[in-house]
CSV table of C-alpha atoms and ligand atoms in Angstrom, one decimal:
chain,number,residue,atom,x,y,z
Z,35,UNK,CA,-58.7,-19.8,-58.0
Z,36,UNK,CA,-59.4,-20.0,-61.3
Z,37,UNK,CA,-62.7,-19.6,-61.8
Z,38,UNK,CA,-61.9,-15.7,-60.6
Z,39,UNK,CA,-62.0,-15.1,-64.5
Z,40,UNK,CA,-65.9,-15.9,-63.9
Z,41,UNK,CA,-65.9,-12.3,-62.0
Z,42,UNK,CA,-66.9,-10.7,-64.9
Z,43,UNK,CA,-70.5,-12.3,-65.3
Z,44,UNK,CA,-71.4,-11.7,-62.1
Z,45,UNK,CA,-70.4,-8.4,-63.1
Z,46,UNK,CA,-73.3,-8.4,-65.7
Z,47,UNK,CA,-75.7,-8.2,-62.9
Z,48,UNK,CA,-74.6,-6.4,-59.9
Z,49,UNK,CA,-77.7,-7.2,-57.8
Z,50,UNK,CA,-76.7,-10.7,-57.4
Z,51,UNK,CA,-72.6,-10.1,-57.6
Z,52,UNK,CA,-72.5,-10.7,-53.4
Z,53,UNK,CA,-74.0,-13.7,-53.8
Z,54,UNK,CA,-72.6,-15.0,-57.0
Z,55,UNK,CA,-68.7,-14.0,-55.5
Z,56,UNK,CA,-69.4,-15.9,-52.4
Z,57,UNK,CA,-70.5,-18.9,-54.7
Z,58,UNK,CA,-67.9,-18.9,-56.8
Z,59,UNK,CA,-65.0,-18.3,-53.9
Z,60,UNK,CA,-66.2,-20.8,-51.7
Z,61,UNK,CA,-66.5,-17.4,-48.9
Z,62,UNK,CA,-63.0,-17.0,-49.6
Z,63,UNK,CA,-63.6,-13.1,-51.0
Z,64,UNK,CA,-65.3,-12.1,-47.8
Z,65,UNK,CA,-63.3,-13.8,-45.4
Z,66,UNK,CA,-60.0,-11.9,-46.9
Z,67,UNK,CA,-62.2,-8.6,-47.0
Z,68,UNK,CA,-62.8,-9.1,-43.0
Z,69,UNK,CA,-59.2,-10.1,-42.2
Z,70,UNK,CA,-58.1,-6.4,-44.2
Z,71,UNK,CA,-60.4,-4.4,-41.6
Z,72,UNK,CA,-59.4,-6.0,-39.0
Z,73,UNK,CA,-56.1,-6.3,-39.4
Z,74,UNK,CA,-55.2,-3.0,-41.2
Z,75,UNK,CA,-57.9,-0.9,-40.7
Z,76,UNK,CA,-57.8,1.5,-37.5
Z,77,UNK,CA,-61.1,4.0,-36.4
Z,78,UNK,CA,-59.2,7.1,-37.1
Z,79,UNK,CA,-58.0,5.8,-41.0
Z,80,UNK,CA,-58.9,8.1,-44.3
Z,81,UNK,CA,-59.4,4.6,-46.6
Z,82,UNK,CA,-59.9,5.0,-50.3
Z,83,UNK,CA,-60.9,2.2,-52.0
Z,84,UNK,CA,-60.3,1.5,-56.0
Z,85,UNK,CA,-63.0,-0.6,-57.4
Z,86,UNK,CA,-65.3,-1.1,-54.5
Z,87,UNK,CA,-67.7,-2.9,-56.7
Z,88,UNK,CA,-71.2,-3.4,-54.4
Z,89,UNK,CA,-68.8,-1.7,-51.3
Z,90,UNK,CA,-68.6,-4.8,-48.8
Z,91,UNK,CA,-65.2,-3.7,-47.7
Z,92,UNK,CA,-66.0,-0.3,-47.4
Z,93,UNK,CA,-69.0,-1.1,-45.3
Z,94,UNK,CA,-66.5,-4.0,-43.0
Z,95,UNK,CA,-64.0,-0.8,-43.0
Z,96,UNK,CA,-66.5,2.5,-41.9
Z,97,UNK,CA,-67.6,-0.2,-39.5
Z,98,UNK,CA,-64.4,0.1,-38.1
Z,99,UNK,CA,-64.9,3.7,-37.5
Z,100,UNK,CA,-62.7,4.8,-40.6
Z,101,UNK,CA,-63.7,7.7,-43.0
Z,102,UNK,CA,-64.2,5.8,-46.9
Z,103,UNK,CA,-63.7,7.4,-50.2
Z,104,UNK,CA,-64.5,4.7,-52.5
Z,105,UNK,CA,-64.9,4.2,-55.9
Z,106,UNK,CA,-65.9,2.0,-59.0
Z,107,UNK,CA,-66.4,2.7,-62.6
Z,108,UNK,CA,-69.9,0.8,-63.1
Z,109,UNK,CA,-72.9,2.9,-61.5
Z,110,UNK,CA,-74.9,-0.6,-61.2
Z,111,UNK,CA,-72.3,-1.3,-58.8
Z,112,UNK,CA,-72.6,1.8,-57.2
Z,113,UNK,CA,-76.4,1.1,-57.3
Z,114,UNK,CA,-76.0,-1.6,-55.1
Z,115,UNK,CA,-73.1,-0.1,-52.8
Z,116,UNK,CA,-75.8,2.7,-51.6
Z,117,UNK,CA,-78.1,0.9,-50.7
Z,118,UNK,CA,-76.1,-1.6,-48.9
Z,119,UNK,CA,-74.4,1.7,-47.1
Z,120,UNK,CA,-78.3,3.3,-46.3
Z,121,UNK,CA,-79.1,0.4,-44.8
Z,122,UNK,CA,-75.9,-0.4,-42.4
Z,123,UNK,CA,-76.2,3.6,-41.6
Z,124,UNK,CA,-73.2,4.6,-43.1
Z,125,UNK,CA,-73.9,6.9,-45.4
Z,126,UNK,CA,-71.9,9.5,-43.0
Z,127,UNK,CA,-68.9,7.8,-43.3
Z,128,UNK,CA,-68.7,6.5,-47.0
Z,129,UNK,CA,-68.5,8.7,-50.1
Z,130,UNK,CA,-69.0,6.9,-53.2
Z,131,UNK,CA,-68.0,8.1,-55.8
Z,132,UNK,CA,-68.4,7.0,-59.7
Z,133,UNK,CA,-64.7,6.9,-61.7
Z,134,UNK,CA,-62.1,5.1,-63.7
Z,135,UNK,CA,-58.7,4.2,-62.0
Z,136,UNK,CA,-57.0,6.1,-64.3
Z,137,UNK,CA,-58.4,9.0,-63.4
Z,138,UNK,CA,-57.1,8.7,-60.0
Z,139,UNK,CA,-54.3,11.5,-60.9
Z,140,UNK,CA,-56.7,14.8,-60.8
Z,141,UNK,CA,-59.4,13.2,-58.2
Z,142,UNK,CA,-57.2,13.0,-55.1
Z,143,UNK,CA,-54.9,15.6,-53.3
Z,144,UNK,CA,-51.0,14.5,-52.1
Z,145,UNK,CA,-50.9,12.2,-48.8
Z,146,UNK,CA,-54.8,12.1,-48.0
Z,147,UNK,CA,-55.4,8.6,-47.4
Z,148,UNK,CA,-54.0,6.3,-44.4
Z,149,UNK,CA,-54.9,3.0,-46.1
Z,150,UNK,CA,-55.3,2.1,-49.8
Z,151,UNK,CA,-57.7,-0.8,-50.4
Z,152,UNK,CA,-58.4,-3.1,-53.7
Z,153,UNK,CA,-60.2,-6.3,-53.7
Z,154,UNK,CA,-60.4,-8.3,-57.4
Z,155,UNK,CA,-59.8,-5.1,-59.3
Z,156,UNK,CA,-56.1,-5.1,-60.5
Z,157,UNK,CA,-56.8,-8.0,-62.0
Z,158,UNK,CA,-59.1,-6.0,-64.1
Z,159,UNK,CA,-57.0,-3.4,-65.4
Z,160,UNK,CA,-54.2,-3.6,-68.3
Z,161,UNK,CA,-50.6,-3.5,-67.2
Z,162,UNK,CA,-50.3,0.0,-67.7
Z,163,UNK,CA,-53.5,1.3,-66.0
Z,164,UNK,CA,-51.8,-1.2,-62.8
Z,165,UNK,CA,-48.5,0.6,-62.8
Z,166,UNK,CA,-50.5,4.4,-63.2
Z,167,UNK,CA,-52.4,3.2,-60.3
Z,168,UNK,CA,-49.9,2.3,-58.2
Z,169,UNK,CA,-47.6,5.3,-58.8
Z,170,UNK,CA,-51.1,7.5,-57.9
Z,171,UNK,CA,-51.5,5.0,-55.0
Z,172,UNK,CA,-48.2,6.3,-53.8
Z,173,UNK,CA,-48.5,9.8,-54.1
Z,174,UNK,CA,-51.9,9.9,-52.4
Z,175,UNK,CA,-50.8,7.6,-49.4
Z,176,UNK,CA,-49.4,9.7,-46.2
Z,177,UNK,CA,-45.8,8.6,-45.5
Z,178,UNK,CA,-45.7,4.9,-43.7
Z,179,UNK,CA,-49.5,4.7,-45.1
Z,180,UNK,CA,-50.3,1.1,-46.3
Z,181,UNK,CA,-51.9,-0.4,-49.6
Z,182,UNK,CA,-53.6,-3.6,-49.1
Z,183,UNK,CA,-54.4,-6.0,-52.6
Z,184,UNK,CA,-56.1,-8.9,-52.5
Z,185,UNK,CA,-56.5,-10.7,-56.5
Z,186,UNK,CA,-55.8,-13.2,-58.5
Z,187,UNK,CA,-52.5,-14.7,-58.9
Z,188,UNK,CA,-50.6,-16.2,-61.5
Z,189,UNK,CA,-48.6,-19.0,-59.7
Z,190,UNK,CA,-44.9,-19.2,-59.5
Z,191,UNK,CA,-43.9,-22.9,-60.0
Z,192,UNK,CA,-44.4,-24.6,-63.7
Z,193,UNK,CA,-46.6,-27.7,-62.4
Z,194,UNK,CA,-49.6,-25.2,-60.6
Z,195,UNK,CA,-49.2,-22.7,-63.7
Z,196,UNK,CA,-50.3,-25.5,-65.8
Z,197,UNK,CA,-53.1,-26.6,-63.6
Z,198,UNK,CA,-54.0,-23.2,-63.2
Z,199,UNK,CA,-54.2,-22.4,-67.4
Z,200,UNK,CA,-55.5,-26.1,-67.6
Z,201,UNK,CA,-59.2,-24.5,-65.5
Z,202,UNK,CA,-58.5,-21.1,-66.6
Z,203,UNK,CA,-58.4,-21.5,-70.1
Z,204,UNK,CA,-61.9,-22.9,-71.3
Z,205,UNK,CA,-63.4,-20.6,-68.2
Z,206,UNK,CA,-62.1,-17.3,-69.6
Z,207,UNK,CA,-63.0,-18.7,-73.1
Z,208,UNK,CA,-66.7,-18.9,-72.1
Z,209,UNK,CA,-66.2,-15.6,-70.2
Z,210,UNK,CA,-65.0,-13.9,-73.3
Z,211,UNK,CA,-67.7,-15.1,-75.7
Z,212,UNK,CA,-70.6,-14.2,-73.0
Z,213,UNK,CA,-69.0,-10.5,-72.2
Z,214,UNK,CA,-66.1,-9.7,-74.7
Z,215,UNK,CA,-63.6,-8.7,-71.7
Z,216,UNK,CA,-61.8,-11.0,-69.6
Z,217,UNK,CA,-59.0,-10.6,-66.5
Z,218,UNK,CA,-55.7,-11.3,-66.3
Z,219,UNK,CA,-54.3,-12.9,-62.9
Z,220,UNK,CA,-51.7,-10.6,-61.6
Z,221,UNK,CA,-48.2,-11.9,-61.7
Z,222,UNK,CA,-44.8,-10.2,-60.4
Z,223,UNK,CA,-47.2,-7.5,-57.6
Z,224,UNK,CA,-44.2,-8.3,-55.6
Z,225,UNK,CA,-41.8,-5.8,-58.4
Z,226,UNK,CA,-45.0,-3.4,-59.5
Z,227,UNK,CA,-45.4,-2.1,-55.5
Z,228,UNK,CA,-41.6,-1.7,-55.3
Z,229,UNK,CA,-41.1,0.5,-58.6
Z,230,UNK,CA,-44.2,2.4,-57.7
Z,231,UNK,CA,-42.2,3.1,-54.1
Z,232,UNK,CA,-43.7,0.8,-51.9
Z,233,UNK,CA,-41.7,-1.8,-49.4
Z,234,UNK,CA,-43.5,-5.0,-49.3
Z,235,UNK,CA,-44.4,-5.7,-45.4
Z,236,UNK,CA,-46.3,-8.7,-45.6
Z,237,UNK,CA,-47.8,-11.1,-48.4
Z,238,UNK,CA,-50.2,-14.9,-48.9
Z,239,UNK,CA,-50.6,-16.8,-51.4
Z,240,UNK,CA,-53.4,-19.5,-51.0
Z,241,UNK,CA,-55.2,-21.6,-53.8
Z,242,UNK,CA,-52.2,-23.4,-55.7
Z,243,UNK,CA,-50.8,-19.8,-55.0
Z,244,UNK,CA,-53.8,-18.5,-57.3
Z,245,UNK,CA,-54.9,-16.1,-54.6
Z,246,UNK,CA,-52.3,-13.2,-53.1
Z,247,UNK,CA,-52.7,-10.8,-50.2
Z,248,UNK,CA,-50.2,-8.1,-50.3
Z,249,UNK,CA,-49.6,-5.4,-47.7
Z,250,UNK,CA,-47.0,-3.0,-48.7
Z,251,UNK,CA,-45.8,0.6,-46.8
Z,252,UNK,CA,-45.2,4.1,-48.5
Z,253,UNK,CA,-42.1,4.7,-46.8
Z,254,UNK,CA,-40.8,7.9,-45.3
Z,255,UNK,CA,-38.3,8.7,-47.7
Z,256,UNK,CA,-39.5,7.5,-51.0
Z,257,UNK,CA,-42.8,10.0,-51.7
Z,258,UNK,CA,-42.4,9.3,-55.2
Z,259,UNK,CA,-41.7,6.9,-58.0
Z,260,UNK,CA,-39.0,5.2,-58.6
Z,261,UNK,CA,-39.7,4.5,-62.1
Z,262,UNK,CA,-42.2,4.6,-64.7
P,348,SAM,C1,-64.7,-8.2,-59.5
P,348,SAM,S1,-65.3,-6.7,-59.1
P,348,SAM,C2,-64.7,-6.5,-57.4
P,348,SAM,C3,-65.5,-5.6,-56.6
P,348,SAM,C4,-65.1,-5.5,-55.1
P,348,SAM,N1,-63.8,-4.9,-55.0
P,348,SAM,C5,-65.0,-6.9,-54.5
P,348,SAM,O1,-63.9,-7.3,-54.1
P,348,SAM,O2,-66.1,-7.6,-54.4
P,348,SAM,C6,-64.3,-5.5,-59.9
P,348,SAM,C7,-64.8,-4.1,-59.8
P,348,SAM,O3,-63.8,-3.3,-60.3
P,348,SAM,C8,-64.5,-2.3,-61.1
P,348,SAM,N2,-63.5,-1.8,-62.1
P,348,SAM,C9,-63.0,-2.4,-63.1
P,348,SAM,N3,-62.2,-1.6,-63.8
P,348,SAM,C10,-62.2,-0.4,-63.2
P,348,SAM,C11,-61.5,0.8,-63.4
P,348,SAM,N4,-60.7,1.0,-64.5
P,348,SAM,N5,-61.8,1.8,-62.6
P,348,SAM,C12,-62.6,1.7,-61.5
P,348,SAM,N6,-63.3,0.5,-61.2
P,348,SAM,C13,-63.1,-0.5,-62.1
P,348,SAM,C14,-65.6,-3.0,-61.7
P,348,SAM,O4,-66.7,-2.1,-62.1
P,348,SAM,C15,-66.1,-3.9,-60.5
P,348,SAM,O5,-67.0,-3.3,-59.7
């Protein structure tokens, strides 16, 4: 969906991001969130999660019985994350903790984490900080451990790329001019997860192909990069 590139005025005001996300996705955010802890998330998993934002999915996934380390470089966000987690109980099994993705390298030991979560946060981060994130991703995993992305898209065929820049275009405009940053719908995730190490086990694409899941493995042989 286009209007993702909105993300970043709701961002503005984290008090009302749950309900402005849920607005401008149509539910579509927290139905993919759901499907990731129940599908990929088990009760004994260590989850870290990279740009929680106001920590839904952590919540859905310490509901699940799994231990969360997550993480988001906005402390309004945080703001709201805590509170959510006091009031679900879950303070026990969520640690929040407030950081930039690129500082991922010197925050988290080898192999700790089971899963590796990331909802509409790639999307946020230039090309370089996505590759440094994905190479610390793969380092951090345990072997067969699993990174799960859910963002933006930038279609493959030439007819829904056009449709897509036709909405995306004035939106990001008016984004721009109200918050001087924008995002950048993710394109080739497929190539980024393989050169950071990871096989591909399963992927979506929904919206015109303007929405992706990907699920991809840290294999047993492949602990580190391929390439830079
Ligand atoms: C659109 S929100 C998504 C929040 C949440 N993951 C969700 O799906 O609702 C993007 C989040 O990523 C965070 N973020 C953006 N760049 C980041 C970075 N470099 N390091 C850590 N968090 C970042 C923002 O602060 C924001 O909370």
């Amino acid at each position: 969906m286009a209007s993702y590139v909105f993300m970043k005025l709701l961002e503005s005001s984290a008090r009302r991001y749950d309900v402005g996300i849920n607005i401008l996705s149509l539910g579509q955010t927290h139905k993919v969130k759901r499907e990731i802890a129940e599908k990929y998330i088990s009760a004994s998993d260590r989850v870290l999660e990279i740009g929680c934002g106001t920590g839904t999915l952590a919540i859905l996934c310490a509901e699940k019985g799994a231990s969360v380390t997550a993480f988001d470089i906005c402390s309004d966000m945080l703001d709201v994350a805590r509170k959510k987690i006091q009031k679900n109980n879950l303070a026990d099994r969520i640690q929040l903790k407030q950081m930039g993705a690129i500082e991922m390298d010197t925050a988290f030991d080898d192999e700790t984490f089971d899963r590796i979560v990331g909802t509409l946060v790639f999307s946020e981060l230039y090309c370089d900080e996505q590759k440094h994130v994905l190479r610390e991703s793969c380092r951090i995993l345990k072997h067969g451990g699993l990174i799960i992305i859910a963002d933006e898209t930038k279609p493959n065929s030439l007819v829904k790329q056009v449709l897509h820049l036709l909405v995306r275009v004035p939106l990001a405009i008016i984004t721009y001019v109200l918050t001087q940053t924008s995002t950048k719908a993710l394109s080739d995730m497929e190539g980024l997860l393989s050169d950071a190490g990871f096989e591909m086990i399963h992927w979506k694409r929904g919206c015109l192909d303007s929405f992706g899941l990907y699920v991809a493995r840290k294999g047993w042989s492949n602990g580190t990069q391929r390439s830079t």
